[in-house]
Tab-separated table of C-alpha atoms in Angstrom:
chain	number	residue	atom	x	y	z
A	9	MET	CA	-7.550	-63.708	1.816
A	10	SER	CA	-5.770	-61.656	0.067
A	11	GLN	CA	-3.594	-58.469	1.436
A	12	LYS	CA	-5.657	-55.432	-0.413
A	13	ILE	CA	-8.271	-57.277	0.851
A	14	ALA	CA	-7.243	-57.569	4.666
A	15	ASN	CA	-5.147	-53.860	4.440
A	16	ARG	CA	-8.745	-52.720	2.945
A	17	THR	CA	-11.033	-55.117	6.452
A	18	THR	CA	-8.181	-53.954	9.040
A	19	GLY	CA	-8.045	-50.560	8.260
A	20	LEU	CA	-4.442	-50.739	6.659
A	21	VAL	CA	-2.990	-48.876	3.831
A	22	ASP	CA	-1.795	-50.763	0.632
A	23	TYR	CA	0.762	-48.753	-0.407
A	24	LYS	CA	2.029	-51.248	-2.793
A	25	GLU	CA	-1.478	-50.769	-4.667
A	26	LEU	CA	-0.895	-46.279	-4.201
A	27	GLU	CA	2.729	-46.908	-5.786
A	28	THR	CA	1.050	-49.328	-9.077
A	29	ASN	CA	-2.269	-46.342	-9.361
A	30	ILE	CA	0.319	-42.911	-8.948
A	31	LEU	CA	3.062	-45.070	-11.386
A	32	SER	CA	0.254	-46.589	-13.613
A	33	SER	CA	-1.324	-42.507	-14.105
A	34	ILE	CA	2.062	-40.980	-14.742
A	35	ARG	CA	2.784	-42.873	-17.715
A	36	GLU	CA	-1.328	-42.347	-18.999
A	37	GLY	CA	-0.830	-39.230	-18.372
A	38	ARG	CA	-3.271	-38.953	-16.016
A	39	PRO	CA	-2.647	-35.747	-12.743
A	40	LEU	CA	-2.299	-37.547	-9.427
A	41	THR	CA	-4.604	-34.782	-8.420
A	42	GLY	CA	-8.055	-33.159	-9.194
A	43	ARG	CA	-10.874	-34.832	-11.435
A	44	ASP	CA	-9.865	-38.426	-11.256
A	45	GLY	CA	-6.667	-37.973	-9.594
A	46	ALA	CA	-4.838	-41.540	-8.693
A	47	LEU	CA	-4.307	-40.074	-5.139
A	48	THR	CA	-7.824	-38.617	-4.063
A	49	PRO	CA	-8.699	-42.354	-3.181
A	50	PHE	CA	-5.825	-42.847	-0.667
A	51	ILE	CA	-6.414	-39.620	0.939
A	52	LYS	CA	-9.931	-40.625	1.115
A	53	LYS	CA	-8.996	-43.613	3.116
A	54	LEU	CA	-6.314	-42.343	4.962
A	55	LEU	CA	-8.819	-40.036	6.776
A	56	GLU	CA	-11.391	-42.840	7.176
A	57	VAL	CA	-8.393	-44.287	8.958
A	58	SER	CA	-8.230	-41.657	11.103
A	59	LEU	CA	-11.524	-41.606	12.360
A	60	GLU	CA	-11.570	-44.559	12.732
A	61	GLY	CA	-8.810	-45.155	14.682
A	62	GLU	CA	-10.749	-41.699	16.597
A	63	ILE	CA	-14.310	-43.526	17.865
A	64	GLU	CA	-12.523	-46.608	18.556
A	65	ASN	CA	-10.445	-43.849	21.064
A	66	HIS	CA	-13.363	-42.156	22.038
A	67	LEU	CA	-15.065	-45.485	23.056
A	68	SER	CA	-12.277	-46.838	24.928
A	69	THR	CA	-12.394	-43.671	26.709
A	70	GLU	CA	-15.832	-43.214	27.124
A	71	SER	CA	-17.379	-42.949	30.884
A	72	GLU	CA	-20.754	-43.914	29.704
A	73	GLU	CA	-20.429	-47.569	29.240
A	74	ASN	CA	-23.562	-48.409	27.197
A	75	ASN	CA	-21.896	-45.149	24.825
A	76	ARG	CA	-20.936	-47.753	21.369
A	77	ARG	CA	-20.720	-47.145	17.639
A	78	ASN	CA	-24.163	-45.773	15.591
A	79	GLY	CA	-23.365	-46.113	12.215
A	80	ARG	CA	-21.225	-43.843	9.806
A	81	ASN	CA	-22.670	-41.239	8.057
A	82	SER	CA	-22.092	-39.598	4.486
A	83	LYS	CA	-20.908	-36.259	3.156
A	84	THR	CA	-19.426	-35.084	-0.467
A	85	LEU	CA	-15.469	-33.660	1.367
A	86	ASN	CA	-13.507	-31.229	-1.091
A	87	THR	CA	-9.544	-31.906	-0.799
A	88	SER	CA	-7.551	-30.389	-3.303
A	89	SER	CA	-6.443	-33.832	-4.692
A	90	GLY	CA	-10.237	-34.456	-5.533
A	91	SER	CA	-13.766	-34.902	-3.825
A	92	PHE	CA	-15.198	-37.867	-2.737
A	93	GLU	CA	-17.859	-39.402	-0.702
A	94	LEU	CA	-16.747	-39.652	3.485
A	95	PHE	CA	-17.787	-41.919	5.167
A	96	THR	CA	-17.595	-40.310	9.254
A	97	PRO	CA	-18.197	-42.883	11.739
A	98	ARG	CA	-20.717	-41.722	14.796
A	99	ASP	CA	-21.441	-43.214	17.759
A	100	ARG	CA	-25.015	-43.163	19.799
A	101	ASN	CA	-24.692	-40.577	22.472
A	102	GLY	CA	-23.763	-38.122	20.290
A	103	SER	CA	-20.585	-37.276	21.860
A	104	PHE	CA	-17.479	-37.550	19.045
A	105	GLU	CA	-16.548	-35.565	18.058
A	106	PRO	CA	-13.728	-36.119	15.123
A	107	GLN	CA	-10.840	-34.105	14.806
A	108	ALA	CA	-9.355	-35.322	11.295
A	109	VAL	CA	-12.758	-33.964	9.187
A	110	LYS	CA	-14.513	-31.626	11.901
A	111	LYS	CA	-18.635	-32.637	11.361
A	112	ARG	CA	-20.142	-30.512	9.342
A	113	GLN	CA	-16.981	-29.607	7.781
A	114	THR	CA	-17.416	-29.897	4.019
A	115	ASN	CA	-13.510	-28.859	2.491
A	116	LEU	CA	-10.535	-30.331	3.201
A	117	HIS	CA	-8.170	-27.622	1.472
A	118	PRO	CA	-7.914	-24.553	3.760
A	119	GLU	CA	-6.213	-22.405	1.737
A	120	LEU	CA	-9.485	-21.925	-0.621
A	121	GLU	CA	-10.499	-19.356	0.392
A	122	LYS	CA	-6.937	-18.235	0.213
A	123	LYS	CA	-6.762	-18.906	-3.356
A	124	ILE	CA	-10.108	-17.703	-3.836
A	125	LEU	CA	-8.903	-14.833	-2.154
A	126	SER	CA	-5.804	-13.882	-4.732
A	127	MET	CA	-7.744	-15.012	-7.295
A	128	PHE	CA	-9.871	-12.281	-7.141
A	129	ALA	CA	-7.513	-9.348	-6.685
A	130	SER	CA	-5.890	-10.646	-9.518
A	131	GLY	CA	-8.508	-8.980	-11.422
A	132	MET	CA	-10.850	-12.564	-11.895
A	133	GLY	CA	-15.253	-12.597	-11.881
A	134	TYR	CA	-17.233	-14.938	-10.214
A	135	LYS	CA	-17.761	-16.846	-12.615
A	136	ASP	CA	-14.293	-17.649	-13.848
A	137	ILE	CA	-13.162	-17.898	-10.721
A	138	ALA	CA	-15.511	-20.797	-10.353
A	139	SER	CA	-14.647	-22.487	-13.462
A	140	HIS	CA	-11.265	-22.261	-12.026
A	141	VAL	CA	-11.971	-23.780	-8.211
A	142	GLU	CA	-13.939	-25.882	-9.825
A	143	GLU	CA	-10.999	-27.427	-12.730
A	144	ILE	CA	-8.132	-27.760	-10.516
A	145	TYR	CA	-10.524	-29.243	-7.114
A	146	ASP	CA	-13.474	-30.317	-8.212
A	147	HIS	CA	-15.779	-28.753	-6.166
A	148	LYS	CA	-18.131	-26.659	-7.963
A	149	ILE	CA	-18.232	-23.304	-6.615
A	150	SER	CA	-21.748	-20.390	-6.643
A	151	ALA	CA	-20.855	-17.345	-7.348
A	152	ALA	CA	-22.803	-16.067	-4.177
A	153	GLU	CA	-20.126	-18.287	-2.041
A	154	ILE	CA	-17.099	-16.328	-3.573
A	155	SER	CA	-19.211	-13.201	-3.070
A	156	SER	CA	-19.628	-13.901	0.431
A	157	ILE	CA	-15.651	-15.252	0.621
A	158	THR	CA	-14.260	-11.445	-1.015
A	159	ASP	CA	-16.773	-10.134	1.271
A	160	LYS	CA	-14.465	-11.054	4.239
A	161	LEU	CA	-12.503	-8.467	2.892
A	162	LEU	CA	-14.400	-5.750	3.260
A	163	PRO	CA	-14.221	-4.445	7.171
A	164	VAL	CA	-10.520	-4.953	6.055
A	165	ILE	CA	-11.376	-2.386	3.486
A	166	ASN	CA	-13.205	0.496	5.593
A	167	GLU	CA	-10.158	-0.546	8.620
A	168	TRP	CA	-7.236	0.840	5.550
A	169	ARG	CA	-9.791	3.433	5.081
A	170	SER	CA	-9.998	5.439	8.121
A	171	ARG	CA	-7.024	3.789	9.394
A	172	PRO	CA	-4.470	7.361	10.612
A	173	LEU	CA	-2.449	9.039	7.824
A	174	GLN	CA	0.836	11.287	8.043
A	175	SER	CA	0.165	14.671	9.029
A	176	VAL	CA	2.098	16.179	5.668
A	177	TYR	CA	2.065	15.049	2.420
A	178	PRO	CA	3.850	17.229	-0.087
A	179	ILE	CA	2.519	16.464	-3.368
A	180	VAL	CA	-1.266	14.911	-3.943
A	181	PHE	CA	-2.606	14.194	-6.726
A	182	MET	CA	-6.389	14.038	-6.942
A	183	ASP	CA	-8.471	12.678	-9.999
A	184	GLY	CA	-11.620	10.788	-10.596
A	185	MET	CA	-13.181	8.230	-12.601
A	186	PHE	CA	-16.470	6.448	-14.044
A	187	PHE	CA	-17.266	3.268	-13.482
A	188	LYS	CA	-20.529	1.185	-14.618
A	189	VAL	CA	-22.364	-0.470	-12.042
A	190	LYS	CA	-25.827	-2.085	-10.874
A	191	GLU	CA	-27.521	-0.562	-8.569
A	192	ASP	CA	-31.454	-1.713	-7.495
A	193	GLY	CA	-31.404	-4.393	-10.795
A	194	ARG	CA	-30.539	-1.234	-12.888
A	195	CYS	CA	-26.648	-0.116	-14.709
A	196	VAL	CA	-26.669	3.214	-13.511
A	197	SER	CA	-22.579	5.485	-14.043
A	198	LYS	CA	-20.494	6.576	-10.552
A	199	CYS	CA	-17.672	8.520	-10.036
A	200	MET	CA	-14.816	7.452	-7.636
A	201	TYR	CA	-12.392	9.923	-6.551
A	202	ASN	CA	-8.939	8.813	-5.201
A	203	ILE	CA	-6.040	10.000	-3.216
A	204	LEU	CA	-2.447	9.594	-4.097
A	205	GLY	CA	0.091	11.270	-2.097
A	206	VAL	CA	3.654	11.459	-2.720
A	207	ASP	CA	5.483	11.554	1.654
A	208	GLN	CA	7.694	12.852	2.924
A	209	GLU	CA	9.833	9.315	1.824
A	210	GLY	CA	9.222	10.328	-1.913
A	211	LYS	CA	7.262	7.593	-1.326
A	212	LYS	CA	3.567	6.802	-3.099
A	213	GLU	CA	0.518	5.729	-1.098
A	214	VAL	CA	-3.421	5.917	-1.747
A	215	LEU	CA	-4.916	7.912	0.817
A	216	GLY	CA	-8.447	7.031	-0.033
A	217	PHE	CA	-11.626	6.412	-2.777
A	218	TYR	CA	-14.754	7.647	-2.633
A	219	LEU	CA	-17.309	6.988	-4.502
A	220	ALA	CA	-19.816	8.945	-5.202
A	221	GLU	CA	-22.927	9.874	-8.030
A	222	SER	CA	-20.565	12.685	-10.238
A	223	GLU	CA	-17.637	14.570	-9.893
A	224	GLY	CA	-18.820	17.581	-7.829
A	225	ALA	CA	-16.656	21.027	-6.708
A	226	ASN	CA	-18.645	19.463	-3.241
A	227	PHE	CA	-17.994	16.712	-2.977
A	228	TRP	CA	-14.381	16.699	-2.480
A	229	LEU	CA	-14.826	18.571	0.125
A	230	GLY	CA	-16.244	16.391	1.938
A	231	VAL	CA	-13.335	14.226	1.095
A	232	LEU	CA	-10.125	16.827	2.042
A	233	ASN	CA	-12.361	17.284	5.478
A	234	ASP	CA	-11.312	13.133	5.895
A	235	LEU	CA	-8.096	13.500	4.691
A	236	LYS	CA	-7.941	16.015	8.143
A	237	GLU	CA	-10.003	14.055	10.209
A	238	ARG	CA	-7.158	11.290	9.967
A	239	GLY	CA	-4.846	13.454	10.442
A	240	VAL	CA	-3.103	15.405	7.611
A	241	GLU	CA	-2.747	18.709	8.529
A	242	ASP	CA	-0.886	19.876	5.775
A	243	ILE	CA	0.068	19.559	1.973
A	244	LEU	CA	2.284	21.578	-0.070
A	245	ILE	CA	0.893	21.060	-3.515
A	246	ALA	CA	-2.495	19.513	-4.624
A	247	CYS	CA	-2.214	18.886	-8.093
A	248	VAL	CA	-5.829	17.957	-9.473
A	249	ASP	CA	-7.768	18.145	-12.673
A	250	GLY	CA	-9.417	21.401	-14.612
A	251	LEU	CA	-13.149	20.502	-11.984
A	252	LYS	CA	-14.769	24.159	-11.640
A	253	SER	CA	-14.246	25.662	-7.531
A	254	PHE	CA	-12.077	22.353	-7.423
A	255	PRO	CA	-9.347	24.744	-5.700
A	256	THR	CA	-11.325	27.128	-4.154
A	257	ALA	CA	-12.931	23.145	-1.851
A	258	ILE	CA	-9.238	23.064	-1.910
A	259	ASN	CA	-7.698	26.205	0.289
A	260	SER	CA	-10.860	26.034	1.946
A	261	VAL	CA	-9.546	22.703	4.003
A	262	PHE	CA	-6.095	23.216	2.924
A	263	PRO	CA	-6.491	26.909	2.710
A	264	ASN	CA	-1.741	27.159	2.668
A	265	ALA	CA	-1.518	23.610	-0.240
A	266	GLU	CA	-0.849	26.150	-3.753
A	267	VAL	CA	-3.339	24.168	-6.320
A	268	GLN	CA	-1.645	22.738	-9.995
A	269	LEU	CA	-3.650	22.587	-12.786
A	270	CYS	CA	-3.604	19.272	-15.084
A	271	ILE	CA	-2.028	21.241	-17.816
A	272	VAL	CA	-3.063	18.019	-20.140
A	273	HIS	CA	-6.202	17.886	-18.596
A	274	GLN	CA	-6.531	21.656	-19.769
A	275	ILE	CA	-5.158	20.964	-23.415
A	276	ARG	CA	-8.128	18.249	-23.520
A	277	ASN	CA	-11.139	20.701	-22.836
A	278	SER	CA	-9.637	23.635	-25.098
A	279	LEU	CA	-9.433	21.139	-27.875
A	280	LYS	CA	-12.895	20.273	-27.202
A	281	TYR	CA	-13.441	23.197	-28.366
A	282	VAL	CA	-11.038	23.830	-31.688
A	283	SER	CA	-12.141	22.854	-35.258
A	284	SER	CA	-10.108	20.121	-36.524
A	285	LYS	CA	-8.305	22.114	-39.324
A	286	ASP	CA	-7.471	24.241	-36.844
A	287	VAL	CA	-6.271	21.401	-34.143
A	288	LYS	CA	-2.548	21.372	-35.314
A	289	SER	CA	-1.138	24.790	-35.681
A	290	PHE	CA	-3.355	25.447	-32.748
A	291	MET	CA	-1.449	22.412	-30.606
A	292	SER	CA	1.523	24.756	-32.249
A	293	ASP	CA	1.595	27.321	-30.365
A	294	LEU	CA	-0.120	26.098	-27.295
A	295	LYS	CA	3.199	23.851	-27.189
A	296	LYS	CA	5.555	27.703	-26.503
A	297	ILE	CA	3.269	28.602	-23.483
A	298	TYR	CA	3.849	25.160	-21.563
A	299	GLN	CA	6.813	24.358	-22.250
A	300	ALA	CA	8.531	27.985	-21.912
A	301	SER	CA	11.073	28.153	-18.878
A	302	ASN	CA	9.383	30.231	-17.293
A	303	LYS	CA	6.754	31.929	-16.110
A	304	GLU	CA	7.096	35.820	-17.211
A	305	ILE	CA	7.884	33.952	-21.517
A	306	ALA	CA	5.056	31.541	-20.483
A	307	GLU	CA	2.758	35.222	-20.523
A	308	ASN	CA	4.587	36.620	-24.111
A	309	TYR	CA	3.116	33.553	-25.639
A	310	LEU	CA	-0.310	32.949	-23.647
A	311	LEU	CA	-0.958	37.001	-25.143
A	312	GLU	CA	0.189	36.507	-28.599
A	313	LEU	CA	-2.416	33.764	-28.509
A	314	ASP	CA	-4.435	35.932	-27.095
A	315	GLU	CA	-3.982	38.019	-30.232
A	316	LYS	CA	-4.427	34.979	-32.911
A	317	TRP	CA	-6.717	33.187	-32.120
A	318	GLY	CA	-9.497	35.235	-29.943
A	319	THR	CA	-12.003	36.205	-31.780
A	320	LYS	CA	-12.165	32.703	-33.140
A	321	TYR	CA	-11.522	30.972	-30.051
A	322	PRO	CA	-12.731	33.097	-27.358
A	323	MET	CA	-13.816	31.002	-24.945
A	324	VAL	CA	-10.659	28.662	-25.393
A	325	ILE	CA	-8.671	31.723	-24.299
A	326	LYS	CA	-10.653	32.663	-21.439
A	327	SER	CA	-10.473	29.342	-20.165
A	328	TRP	CA	-6.548	29.889	-19.778
A	329	GLN	CA	-6.487	33.275	-18.724
A	330	ASN	CA	-8.811	32.610	-15.998
A	331	ASN	CA	-6.995	29.405	-14.988
A	332	TRP	CA	-3.799	31.109	-15.379
A	333	GLU	CA	-3.072	31.442	-11.958
A	334	ASN	CA	-3.328	28.027	-11.066
A	335	LEU	CA	-1.922	26.599	-14.425
A	336	SER	CA	1.269	28.370	-13.535
A	337	GLY	CA	2.224	27.174	-11.048
A	338	TYR	CA	5.387	24.699	-11.816
A	339	PHE	CA	6.954	27.040	-13.827
A	340	LYS	CA	9.327	28.050	-10.470
A	341	TYR	CA	10.533	25.118	-10.407
A	342	SER	CA	13.239	23.337	-11.672
A	343	ASP	CA	12.596	20.762	-13.727
A	344	PRO	CA	12.397	17.093	-11.706
A	345	VAL	CA	9.554	19.049	-9.490
A	346	LYS	CA	7.762	21.108	-13.354
A	347	ARG	CA	7.734	17.436	-14.359
A	348	LEU	CA	6.465	15.893	-11.005
A	349	VAL	CA	3.482	18.704	-11.171
A	350	TYR	CA	2.270	19.490	-14.127
A	351	THR	CA	-0.204	16.669	-14.906
A	352	THR	CA	-1.802	14.057	-13.450
A	353	ASN	CA	-0.051	11.426	-14.876
A	354	PRO	CA	0.752	9.472	-11.768
A	355	ILE	CA	-2.796	9.181	-10.452
A	356	GLU	CA	-3.594	8.591	-14.183
A	357	GLY	CA	-1.200	5.373	-14.338
A	358	LEU	CA	-3.290	4.201	-11.168
A	359	HIS	CA	-6.298	4.751	-12.911
A	360	ARG	CA	-5.096	2.687	-15.370
A	361	GLN	CA	-4.164	-0.525	-13.184
A	362	ILE	CA	-7.779	-0.207	-11.514
A	363	ARG	CA	-9.454	0.141	-14.742
A	364	LYS	CA	-7.942	-3.730	-15.051
A	365	PHE	CA	-9.471	-5.401	-12.775
A	366	THR	CA	-12.715	-3.546	-12.915
A	367	LYS	CA	-13.671	-4.780	-16.862
A	368	THR	CA	-16.693	-5.922	-15.645
A	369	LYS	CA	-20.492	-4.298	-14.186
A	370	ALA	CA	-20.390	-4.766	-10.186
A	371	SER	CA	-22.236	-4.156	-7.264
A	372	ILE	CA	-21.391	-0.836	-5.714
A	373	SER	CA	-19.884	-3.823	-2.873
A	374	ALA	CA	-17.854	-6.009	-5.602
A	375	LEU	CA	-16.356	-2.425	-6.939
A	376	TYR	CA	-15.243	-1.352	-3.724
A	377	LYS	CA	-13.316	-5.165	-3.517
A	378	GLN	CA	-11.731	-4.906	-6.122
A	379	VAL	CA	-10.221	-1.256	-6.526
A	380	TYR	CA	-9.198	-1.942	-2.997
A	381	CYS	CA	-7.678	-5.188	-4.474
A	382	ALA	CA	-6.496	-3.440	-7.189
A	383	ILE	CA	-4.705	-0.370	-5.013
A	384	LYS	CA	-3.224	-3.454	-2.858
A	385	LYS	CA	-0.972	-4.655	-6.121
A	386	VAL	CA	-0.389	-2.191	-7.282
A	387	GLU	CA	1.090	-0.280	-4.227
A	388	GLU	CA	4.033	-3.406	-4.222
A	389	LYS	CA	5.788	-2.333	-6.832
A	390	TRP	CA	6.171	1.111	-4.937
A	391	THR	CA	8.981	-0.361	-3.541
A	392	MET	CA	10.509	3.352	-3.910
A	393	SER	CA	11.637	6.666	-3.767
A	394	VAL	CA	10.197	8.354	-6.651
A	395	GLN	CA	12.380	9.504	-9.373
A	396	ASN	CA	14.883	12.878	-7.987
A	397	TRP	CA	13.592	13.356	-4.615
A	398	ALA	CA	16.304	14.075	-3.039
A	399	LEU	CA	16.190	17.672	-5.425
A	400	THR	CA	12.434	17.592	-5.331
A	401	VAL	CA	12.417	17.157	-1.966
A	402	SER	CA	14.812	19.992	-1.594
A	403	GLN	CA	13.313	22.524	-3.875
A	404	LEU	CA	9.931	21.633	-1.699
A	405	ASP	CA	12.066	22.747	1.046
A	406	ILE	CA	12.781	25.778	0.459
A	407	PHE	CA	9.805	27.395	-1.935
A	408	PHE	CA	7.662	26.037	1.381
A	409	PRO	CA	10.278	27.124	4.510
A	410	ASN	CA	9.262	25.378	7.370
A	411	ARG	CA	6.651	23.218	6.420
A	412	LEU	CA	8.286	19.862	5.659
A	413	LYS	CA	8.688	17.894	8.761
A	414	ILE	CA	12.397	15.832	7.980
A	415	GLU	CA	14.550	14.901	10.417
A	416	LEU	CA	18.159	15.276	9.572
A	417	ASN	CA	20.918	12.134	11.727
């Protein structure tokens, strides 16, 4: 009997044959792992040898004398080195519990689920993940299986969305973004409300996200009440877009919060109602207002804007006048604070990152998972305080006395 046949009979591993196969694979440019990898039969052999040893040990220590071998079961085992048919010995009494590969276990690589979650968190769709898993692991996986794996994120997301928050946030940005999602077989539009806070150390933190049919002050009221229930007692400056009744909703929950409407949103909304031939000239006059060195000068420029354009674009001028109290708050601050609060750019930057993870239309459940993963990826980069935070927080402490809870050693 040759050494190779003897090894197969006795359950030993022919390491010389393994070495030959590996070297041959390297010379021929074939992979060691995955589909047709040289290591795949080696792993199969090792596992079957281990299982044979386990049943021999089980039978030798079995109290019932009549228990004995009863053939073998076969199943397809998926491993990081490829898939193969594994033969597992069984006993007559059914008391044998293999440990190397347990009953009903079909995946040897426990990291597979972690890899799938990682790919999902990187913004890959179900089809791309399935294709990647099949290529790398030689294992076919359906979209339903991937969804089931990623569903393990849902309790984590629910816990994160209900976590306690800090009592005071100096600055909070609030804005909504729209998604197309699949609901009852139809593609519908949903608004995701996102809240980005800057804590007392100047660190950015996503406080939560909420899904609704459309953006509206009434729903924001519920969102703000949720923040309060989770421990937020005070907000110094709330930076928001020009949604009607939004300032009223904010002050009904946080009465001492200063509302700063986004200048960029106000400009965008204004230009929608300005003729294209007037846009350049109109914008030149608008810049004088929002780039003024102080509020008094800005108000003079606003009067000039009314005199020049009020007859032609009364609705636009009236919007600036009606919103002026909430638009002009930033003028009293120094440049570091001004740059931070006069627009909602920080949260719009977050929205751009979220968009990278939500390119495909998905169910509401999948959207929650995608948005959460996107947020956690973005937060990994938020390790430093916002720029010039020391100057900013000093200014805020002057304008909002006794409201910050900063303890100096």
